[in-house]
PDB file of C-alpha atoms in Angstrom:
ATOM      1  CA  ASP Y 274      -6.238   3.278 -14.443  1.00 96.00           C
ATOM      2  CA  ILE Y 275      -7.867  -0.156 -13.096  1.00 97.00           C
ATOM      3  CA  VAL Y 276     -10.578   1.142 -10.134  1.00 98.00           C
ATOM      4  CA  MET Y 277     -11.091  -1.162  -7.578  1.00 98.00           C
ATOM      5  CA  THR Y 278     -14.158  -0.565  -5.698  1.00 98.00           C
ATOM      6  CA  GLN Y 279     -14.605  -2.459  -2.064  1.00 98.00           C
ATOM      7  CA  SER Y 280     -18.218  -3.094  -0.598  1.00 96.00           C
ATOM      8  CA  PRO Y 281     -20.042  -1.831   2.506  1.00 97.00           C
ATOM      9  CA  ASP Y 282     -17.785   1.252   3.245  1.00 98.00           C
ATOM     10  CA  SER Y 283     -18.272   0.452   6.679  1.00 98.00           C
ATOM     11  CA  LEU Y 284     -19.658  -3.035   8.942  1.00 96.00           C
ATOM     12  CA  ALA Y 285     -20.000  -3.855  12.105  1.00 98.00           C
ATOM     13  CA  VAL Y 286     -19.974  -7.618  13.042  1.00 97.00           C
ATOM     14  CA  SER Y 287     -20.462  -8.647  16.227  1.00 98.00           C
ATOM     15  CA  LEU Y 288     -17.570 -10.771  18.280  1.00 98.00           C
ATOM     16  CA  GLY Y 289     -17.132 -14.774  17.276  1.00 98.00           C
ATOM     17  CA  GLU Y 290     -19.568 -14.093  13.641  1.00 98.00           C
ATOM     18  CA  ARG Y 291     -18.029 -14.108  10.111  1.00 98.00           C
ATOM     19  CA  ALA Y 292     -16.735 -11.074   8.292  1.00 98.00           C
ATOM     20  CA  SER Y 293     -16.430 -10.258   4.886  1.00 98.00           C
ATOM     21  CA  ILE Y 294     -15.669  -7.907   3.030  1.00 98.00           C
ATOM     22  CA  ASN Y 295     -15.679  -7.644  -0.820  1.00 98.00           C
ATOM     23  CA  CYS Y 296     -13.946  -5.943  -4.114  1.00 98.00           C
ATOM     24  CA  LYS Y 297     -14.296  -5.598  -7.055  1.00 98.00           C
ATOM     25  CA  SER Y 298     -11.710  -4.526  -9.809  1.00 98.00           C
ATOM     26  CA  SER Y 299     -12.578  -2.886 -13.013  1.00 98.00           C
ATOM     27  CA  GLN Y 300     -11.024  -4.880 -15.270  1.00 97.00           C
ATOM     28  CA  SER Y 301     -10.019  -8.803 -14.706  1.00 98.00           C
ATOM     29  CA  LEU Y 302      -6.587  -8.674 -12.107  1.00 98.00           C
ATOM     30  CA  LEU Y 303      -5.831 -12.485 -12.991  1.00 98.00           C
ATOM     31  CA  TYR Y 304      -2.238 -13.455 -15.613  1.00 96.00           C
ATOM     32  CA  THR Y 305      -3.458 -16.423 -17.100  1.00 94.00           C
ATOM     33  CA  SER Y 306       0.211 -17.117 -17.705  1.00 96.00           C
ATOM     34  CA  ASN Y 307       0.550 -17.846 -14.581  1.00 95.00           C
ATOM     35  CA  ASN Y 308      -2.827 -18.261 -13.457  1.00 96.00           C
ATOM     36  CA  LYS Y 309      -2.111 -15.517 -10.399  1.00 97.00           C
ATOM     37  CA  ASN Y 310      -4.811 -13.245  -9.270  1.00 98.00           C
ATOM     38  CA  TYR Y 311      -2.885  -9.845  -8.746  1.00 98.00           C
ATOM     39  CA  LEU Y 312      -4.644  -8.640  -5.380  1.00 98.00           C
ATOM     40  CA  ALA Y 313      -3.626  -7.842  -2.407  1.00 98.00           C
ATOM     41  CA  TRP Y 314      -5.301  -6.961   1.629  1.00 98.00           C
ATOM     42  CA  TYR Y 315      -4.428  -4.722   3.628  1.00 98.00           C
ATOM     43  CA  GLN Y 316      -5.641  -4.154   7.360  1.00 98.00           C
ATOM     44  CA  GLN Y 317      -4.382  -0.789   9.363  1.00 98.00           C
ATOM     45  CA  LYS Y 318      -5.731   0.168  12.493  1.00 98.00           C
ATOM     46  CA  PRO Y 319      -5.200   3.702  13.730  1.00 95.00           C
ATOM     47  CA  GLY Y 320      -1.677   5.082  13.644  1.00 94.00           C
ATOM     48  CA  GLN Y 321      -0.586   2.364  12.114  1.00 97.00           C
ATOM     49  CA  PRO Y 322       0.895   1.812   8.624  1.00 98.00           C
ATOM     50  CA  PRO Y 323      -1.027  -0.664   6.621  1.00 98.00           C
ATOM     51  CA  LYS Y 324      -0.553  -4.692   7.175  1.00 98.00           C
ATOM     52  CA  LEU Y 325      -0.137  -7.727   4.830  1.00 98.00           C
ATOM     53  CA  LEU Y 326      -2.820 -10.501   5.716  1.00 98.00           C
ATOM     54  CA  ILE Y 327      -3.278 -11.667   1.629  1.00 98.00           C
ATOM     55  CA  TYR Y 328      -1.431 -11.701  -1.337  1.00 98.00           C
ATOM     56  CA  TRP Y 329      -2.093 -13.202  -5.022  1.00 98.00           C
ATOM     57  CA  ALA Y 330      -5.348 -12.932  -3.870  1.00 98.00           C
ATOM     58  CA  SER Y 331      -5.696 -16.573  -1.500  1.00 98.00           C
ATOM     59  CA  THR Y 332      -2.101 -16.419  -0.161  1.00 98.00           C
ATOM     60  CA  ARG Y 333      -2.352 -16.159   3.401  1.00 98.00           C
ATOM     61  CA  GLU Y 334       1.090 -13.689   4.655  1.00 98.00           C
ATOM     62  CA  SER Y 335       3.171 -15.236   7.337  1.00 97.00           C
ATOM     63  CA  GLY Y 336       2.112 -14.599  10.958  1.00 97.00           C
ATOM     64  CA  VAL Y 337      -1.514 -14.048   9.935  1.00 98.00           C
ATOM     65  CA  PRO Y 338      -3.976 -16.115  11.613  1.00 98.00           C
ATOM     66  CA  ASP Y 339      -6.020 -18.318   9.344  1.00 97.00           C
ATOM     67  CA  ARG Y 340      -9.430 -17.362  10.245  1.00 98.00           C
ATOM     68  CA  PHE Y 341      -8.237 -14.151   7.595  1.00 98.00           C
ATOM     69  CA  SER Y 342      -8.939 -15.823   4.001  1.00 98.00           C
ATOM     70  CA  GLY Y 343      -8.522 -14.640   0.550  1.00 98.00           C
ATOM     71  CA  SER Y 344     -11.154 -15.881  -2.536  1.00 98.00           C
ATOM     72  CA  GLY Y 345     -12.346 -14.667  -5.734  1.00 98.00           C
ATOM     73  CA  SER Y 346     -10.567 -14.690  -9.833  1.00 97.00           C
ATOM     74  CA  GLU Y 347     -10.455 -12.133 -12.054  1.00 97.00           C
ATOM     75  CA  THR Y 348     -12.977  -9.020 -10.728  1.00 98.00           C
ATOM     76  CA  ASP Y 349     -14.306 -10.080  -7.691  1.00 98.00           C
ATOM     77  CA  PHE Y 350     -12.709 -10.886  -4.749  1.00 98.00           C
ATOM     78  CA  THR Y 351     -13.252 -11.059  -0.800  1.00 98.00           C
ATOM     79  CA  LEU Y 352     -11.940 -10.717   2.361  1.00 98.00           C
ATOM     80  CA  THR Y 353     -13.680 -13.504   5.133  1.00 98.00           C
ATOM     81  CA  ILE Y 354     -12.513 -13.706   8.761  1.00 98.00           C
ATOM     82  CA  SER Y 355     -13.932 -16.413  10.417  1.00 98.00           C
ATOM     83  CA  SER Y 356     -15.051 -14.715  13.709  1.00 97.00           C
ATOM     84  CA  LEU Y 357     -14.328 -11.656  14.255  1.00 98.00           C
ATOM     85  CA  GLN Y 358     -12.337 -11.488  17.207  1.00 98.00           C
ATOM     86  CA  ALA Y 359     -11.537  -8.013  19.404  1.00 98.00           C
ATOM     87  CA  GLU Y 360      -8.107  -7.039  17.314  1.00 98.00           C
ATOM     88  CA  ASP Y 361      -9.617  -6.710  14.024  1.00 98.00           C
ATOM     89  CA  VAL Y 362     -11.001  -3.742  14.200  1.00 98.00           C
ATOM     90  CA  ALA Y 363      -9.365  -1.876  11.398  1.00 98.00           C
ATOM     91  CA  VAL Y 364      -9.742  -0.117   8.148  1.00 98.00           C
ATOM     92  CA  TYR Y 365      -8.975  -2.804   5.066  1.00 98.00           C
ATOM     93  CA  TYR Y 366      -8.359  -2.308   2.180  1.00 98.00           C
ATOM     94  CA  CYS Y 367      -8.162  -4.203  -1.633  1.00 98.00           C
ATOM     95  CA  GLN Y 368      -4.952  -3.304  -3.670  1.00 98.00           C
ATOM     96  CA  GLN Y 369      -4.449  -4.392  -7.561  1.00 98.00           C
ATOM     97  CA  TYR Y 370      -1.027  -5.106  -8.505  1.00 98.00           C
ATOM     98  CA  TYR Y 371      -2.306  -6.290 -12.148  1.00 97.00           C
ATOM     99  CA  SER Y 372      -1.631  -3.416 -13.781  1.00 93.00           C
ATOM    100  CA  SER Y 373       1.333  -0.307 -12.908  1.00 91.00           C
ATOM    101  CA  PRO Y 374       1.432   2.315 -13.057  1.00 94.00           C
ATOM    102  CA  PRO Y 375      -0.192   2.780 -11.205  1.00 95.00           C
ATOM    103  CA  ILE Y 376      -1.086   0.741  -8.810  1.00 97.00           C
ATOM    104  CA  THR Y 377      -4.523   1.520  -6.707  1.00 98.00           C
ATOM    105  CA  PHE Y 378      -6.839   0.430  -3.830  1.00 98.00           C
ATOM    106  CA  GLY Y 379      -9.640   0.051  -3.131  1.00 98.00           C
ATOM    107  CA  GLN Y 380     -11.102   3.224  -0.856  1.00 98.00           C
ATOM    108  CA  GLY Y 381     -11.341   0.742   2.849  1.00 98.00           C
ATOM    109  CA  THR Y 382     -13.872  -0.749   4.679  1.00 98.00           C
ATOM    110  CA  ARG Y 383     -13.896   0.141   8.437  1.00 98.00           C
ATOM    111  CA  LEU Y 384     -14.605  -2.992  10.827  1.00 98.00           C
ATOM    112  CA  GLU Y 385     -16.638  -2.143  13.457  1.00 98.00           C
ATOM    113  CA  ILE Y 386     -18.670  -4.450  17.082  1.00 97.00           C
ATOM    114  CA  LYS Y 387     -21.494  -4.963  16.682  1.00 96.00           C
TER     115      LYS Y 387
ATOM    116  CA  LEU K 156      12.796  -2.337   9.005  1.00 93.00           C
ATOM    117  CA  LEU K 157      11.624   0.602   6.916  1.00 96.00           C
ATOM    118  CA  GLU K 158      12.797   3.414   9.245  1.00 97.00           C
ATOM    119  CA  GLN K 159      10.859   7.116   8.434  1.00 98.00           C
ATOM    120  CA  SER K 160      12.369  10.697   8.922  1.00 97.00           C
ATOM    121  CA  GLY K 161      10.346  12.946  11.227  1.00 96.00           C
ATOM    122  CA  ALA K 162       7.174  14.890  10.752  1.00 98.00           C
ATOM    123  CA  ASP K 163       7.660  18.508   8.767  1.00 97.00           C
ATOM    124  CA  VAL K 164       6.118  21.097   7.987  1.00 98.00           C
ATOM    125  CA  LYS K 165       6.188  23.230   4.494  1.00 97.00           C
ATOM    126  CA  ARG K 166       4.697  26.829   2.957  1.00 98.00           C
ATOM    127  CA  PRO K 167       3.145  26.138  -0.359  1.00 97.00           C
ATOM    128  CA  GLY K 168       5.445  26.173  -3.266  1.00 97.00           C
ATOM    129  CA  ALA K 169       8.367  24.711  -1.080  1.00 98.00           C
ATOM    130  CA  SER K 170      10.086  21.332  -1.399  1.00 98.00           C
ATOM    131  CA  VAL K 171      10.258  18.523   1.327  1.00 98.00           C
ATOM    132  CA  LYS K 172      12.417  15.639   1.261  1.00 98.00           C
ATOM    133  CA  VAL K 173      11.675  12.207   2.598  1.00 98.00           C
ATOM    134  CA  SER K 174      13.883   8.893   3.616  1.00 98.00           C
ATOM    135  CA  CYS K 175      13.347   6.096   3.730  1.00 97.00           C
ATOM    136  CA  ARG K 176      16.389   3.854   5.721  1.00 96.00           C
ATOM    137  CA  ALA K 177      16.581  -0.177   5.314  1.00 94.00           C
ATOM    138  CA  THR K 178      18.272  -2.220   7.531  1.00 92.00           C
ATOM    139  CA  GLY K 179      17.757  -6.083   8.040  1.00 92.00           C
ATOM    140  CA  PHE K 180      17.135  -6.755   4.330  1.00 89.00           C
ATOM    141  CA  THR K 181      19.313  -6.804   1.052  1.00 82.00           C
ATOM    142  CA  PHE K 182      18.334  -3.464  -0.141  1.00 82.00           C
ATOM    143  CA  PRO K 183      18.846  -4.138  -3.976  1.00 88.00           C
ATOM    144  CA  SER K 184      16.446  -7.615  -3.641  1.00 92.00           C
ATOM    145  CA  TYR K 185      13.706  -5.219  -3.189  1.00 95.00           C
ATOM    146  CA  GLY K 186      10.997  -2.601  -4.562  1.00 96.00           C
ATOM    147  CA  ILE K 187      10.662   0.153  -2.896  1.00 97.00           C
ATOM    148  CA  SER K 188       7.355   2.367  -3.356  1.00 98.00           C
ATOM    149  CA  TRP K 189       5.895   5.715  -1.731  1.00 98.00           C
ATOM    150  CA  VAL K 190       1.890   5.842  -0.645  1.00 98.00           C
ATOM    151  CA  ARG K 191       0.285   8.800   1.200  1.00 98.00           C
ATOM    152  CA  GLN K 192      -2.777   9.137   2.881  1.00 98.00           C
ATOM    153  CA  ALA K 193      -4.857  12.341   3.601  1.00 98.00           C
ATOM    154  CA  PRO K 194      -6.446  12.825   6.825  1.00 96.00           C
ATOM    155  CA  GLY K 195      -8.716  11.000   7.064  1.00 95.00           C
ATOM    156  CA  GLN K 196      -8.552   8.839   3.857  1.00 97.00           C
ATOM    157  CA  GLY K 197      -7.816   6.440   1.993  1.00 98.00           C
ATOM    158  CA  LEU K 198      -3.687   5.030   0.153  1.00 98.00           C
ATOM    159  CA  GLU K 199      -2.841   6.632  -2.619  1.00 98.00           C
ATOM    160  CA  TRP K 200       0.237   5.802  -4.324  1.00 98.00           C
ATOM    161  CA  MET K 201       3.169   7.655  -6.249  1.00 98.00           C
ATOM    162  CA  GLY K 202       5.060   5.804  -7.779  1.00 98.00           C
ATOM    163  CA  TRP K 203       8.214   2.901  -7.138  1.00 98.00           C
ATOM    164  CA  ILE K 204      12.061   2.596  -7.378  1.00 97.00           C
ATOM    165  CA  SER K 205      14.169  -0.451  -7.492  1.00 96.00           C
ATOM    166  CA  GLY K 206      16.303  -1.436  -4.628  1.00 92.00           C
ATOM    167  CA  ASN K 207      18.688  -2.606  -8.039  1.00 90.00           C
ATOM    168  CA  SER K 208      18.875  -0.265 -10.718  1.00 92.00           C
ATOM    169  CA  GLY K 209      17.699   2.595  -9.312  1.00 92.00           C
ATOM    170  CA  ASN K 210      14.604   3.225 -11.924  1.00 96.00           C
ATOM    171  CA  THR K 211      11.739   4.936 -11.473  1.00 97.00           C
ATOM    172  CA  GLU K 212       8.299   5.161 -12.198  1.00 97.00           C
ATOM    173  CA  TYR K 213       5.803   7.599 -11.005  1.00 98.00           C
ATOM    174  CA  ALA K 214       2.084   7.997 -10.864  1.00 97.00           C
ATOM    175  CA  GLN K 215       1.268  10.448 -13.634  1.00 97.00           C
ATOM    176  CA  LYS K 216      -0.652  12.994 -11.061  1.00 96.00           C
ATOM    177  CA  PHE K 217       2.960  12.971  -9.605  1.00 97.00           C
ATOM    178  CA  GLN K 218       4.535  13.018 -12.836  1.00 96.00           C
ATOM    179  CA  GLY K 219       7.494  15.971 -13.030  1.00 96.00           C
ATOM    180  CA  ARG K 220       6.618  17.379  -9.636  1.00 98.00           C
ATOM    181  CA  VAL K 221       8.656  13.925  -7.474  1.00 98.00           C
ATOM    182  CA  THR K 222      11.639  12.312  -7.583  1.00 98.00           C
ATOM    183  CA  MET K 223      12.679   9.281  -6.117  1.00 98.00           C
ATOM    184  CA  THR K 224      15.852   7.695  -5.650  1.00 97.00           C
ATOM    185  CA  THR K 225      18.208   5.770  -3.221  1.00 94.00           C
ATOM    186  CA  ASP K 226      21.882   5.539  -1.717  1.00 93.00           C
ATOM    187  CA  ARG K 227      22.669   2.060  -1.813  1.00 89.00           C
ATOM    188  CA  ALA K 228      25.656   2.818   0.676  1.00 90.00           C
ATOM    189  CA  THR K 229      22.910   3.890   3.165  1.00 92.00           C
ATOM    190  CA  ASN K 230      20.420   1.583   2.243  1.00 92.00           C
ATOM    191  CA  THR K 231      18.186   4.180   1.956  1.00 94.00           C
ATOM    192  CA  ALA K 232      15.262   6.083  -0.109  1.00 96.00           C
ATOM    193  CA  TYR K 233      14.245   8.880  -0.306  1.00 98.00           C
ATOM    194  CA  MET K 234      11.105  10.827  -1.858  1.00 98.00           C
ATOM    195  CA  GLU K 235      11.550  13.866  -3.289  1.00 98.00           C
ATOM    196  CA  LEU K 236       8.276  16.198  -3.693  1.00 98.00           C
ATOM    197  CA  ARG K 237       7.927  19.719  -4.940  1.00 98.00           C
ATOM    198  CA  SER K 238       6.224  22.848  -5.481  1.00 98.00           C
ATOM    199  CA  LEU K 239       3.413  22.030  -2.473  1.00 98.00           C
ATOM    200  CA  ARG K 240       0.287  22.242  -1.874  1.00 97.00           C
ATOM    201  CA  ASN K 241      -2.343  22.382   0.541  1.00 97.00           C
ATOM    202  CA  ASP K 242      -3.313  19.153  -0.489  1.00 97.00           C
ATOM    203  CA  ASP K 243      -0.336  17.742   0.136  1.00 98.00           C
ATOM    204  CA  THR K 244      -0.840  17.414   3.535  1.00 98.00           C
ATOM    205  CA  ALA K 245      -0.571  13.772   4.784  1.00 98.00           C
ATOM    206  CA  LEU K 246       1.146  10.606   5.984  1.00 98.00           C
ATOM    207  CA  TYR K 247       3.515   9.592   3.479  1.00 98.00           C
ATOM    208  CA  PHE K 248       4.661   5.935   3.416  1.00 98.00           C
ATOM    209  CA  CYS K 249       7.491   3.905   2.208  1.00 98.00           C
ATOM    210  CA  ALA K 250       6.544   0.107   1.494  1.00 98.00           C
ATOM    211  CA  ARG K 251       9.293  -2.370   0.391  1.00 98.00           C
ATOM    212  CA  GLY K 252       8.064  -5.170  -2.686  1.00 97.00           C
ATOM    213  CA  PRO K 253       9.309  -8.055  -3.047  1.00 95.00           C
ATOM    214  CA  ASP K 254      10.510  -7.697  -6.793  1.00 93.00           C
ATOM    215  CA  PRO K 255      13.201  -5.501  -7.665  1.00 93.00           C
ATOM    216  CA  TYR K 256      11.970  -4.395 -11.358  1.00 95.00           C
ATOM    217  CA  SER K 257       8.832  -4.933 -11.701  1.00 94.00           C
ATOM    218  CA  SER K 258       6.059  -2.177  -9.718  1.00 95.00           C
ATOM    219  CA  SER K 259       3.657  -4.136  -9.711  1.00 95.00           C
ATOM    220  CA  SER K 260       3.735  -5.666  -6.233  1.00 96.00           C
ATOM    221  CA  TYR K 261       2.273  -6.047  -3.502  1.00 98.00           C
ATOM    222  CA  PHE K 262       3.604  -4.604   0.027  1.00 98.00           C
ATOM    223  CA  ASP K 263       4.942  -6.671   2.715  1.00 97.00           C
ATOM    224  CA  SER K 264       6.500  -4.621   5.291  1.00 97.00           C
ATOM    225  CA  TRP K 265       5.979  -1.281   5.956  1.00 98.00           C
ATOM    226  CA  GLY K 266       7.407   2.321   7.336  1.00 98.00           C
ATOM    227  CA  HIS K 267       5.888   4.062  10.077  1.00 98.00           C
ATOM    228  CA  GLY K 268       5.502   6.950   8.347  1.00 98.00           C
ATOM    229  CA  THR K 269       6.170  10.168   7.595  1.00 98.00           C
ATOM    230  CA  LEU K 270       3.813  13.412   8.233  1.00 98.00           C
ATOM    231  CA  VAL K 271       3.884  16.229   6.280  1.00 98.00           C
ATOM    232  CA  THR K 272       2.177  19.311   6.881  1.00 98.00           C
ATOM    233  CA  VAL K 273       1.437  21.574   4.153  1.00 98.00           C
ATOM    234  CA  SER K 274       0.290  24.883   5.488  1.00 96.00           C
ATOM    235  CA  SER K 275       0.991  28.932   5.151  1.00 92.00           C
TER     236      SER K 275
END
């Protein structure tokens, strides 16, 4: 199974500042035949299901604000929020879909306002 | 939209069957995965079913204890988990993947979750 490890476990950032969450996979998520990284990011607010933010490591889902961006390749990925808003307080998860079964998720990163 | 059945309480050793009705999209064009979340914990993928063929893939951890099915007439997916234990207490989500032929997918739509409590 591919192990996904996020860092940090929790993060406090001031409003308007940049927030970055890292995700490392135990093996490459880059499929060379199509040059795509099989990595997604989700946001989960209390009492809600996860919401897809980013897929293919850097493609923003329709309707997601452009302050959210994804980067990285192979085993190291980053979710960046360019200017933190109050409504961005949530837990963020990365997910690999390169190898299934099983699909695996990172342990989550809790983002708070400083 | 994915509409899930309501919360349920079960005794240890019992079975639970959770439903997930899809509206607003063509069921056979997608796959449905089931993901659970224990209280205060992260996300755990349980398995996948093709909305097209009904093929399934399960996480090793749940093999032999879980069955996923679909009813194409009602656009509904079901997840049955047997031999319930206390640590099966969790919020169970269905989630849609855009590929009906592979479980290797991200999830672009999620149900609201069904709380299953296992307690004696």
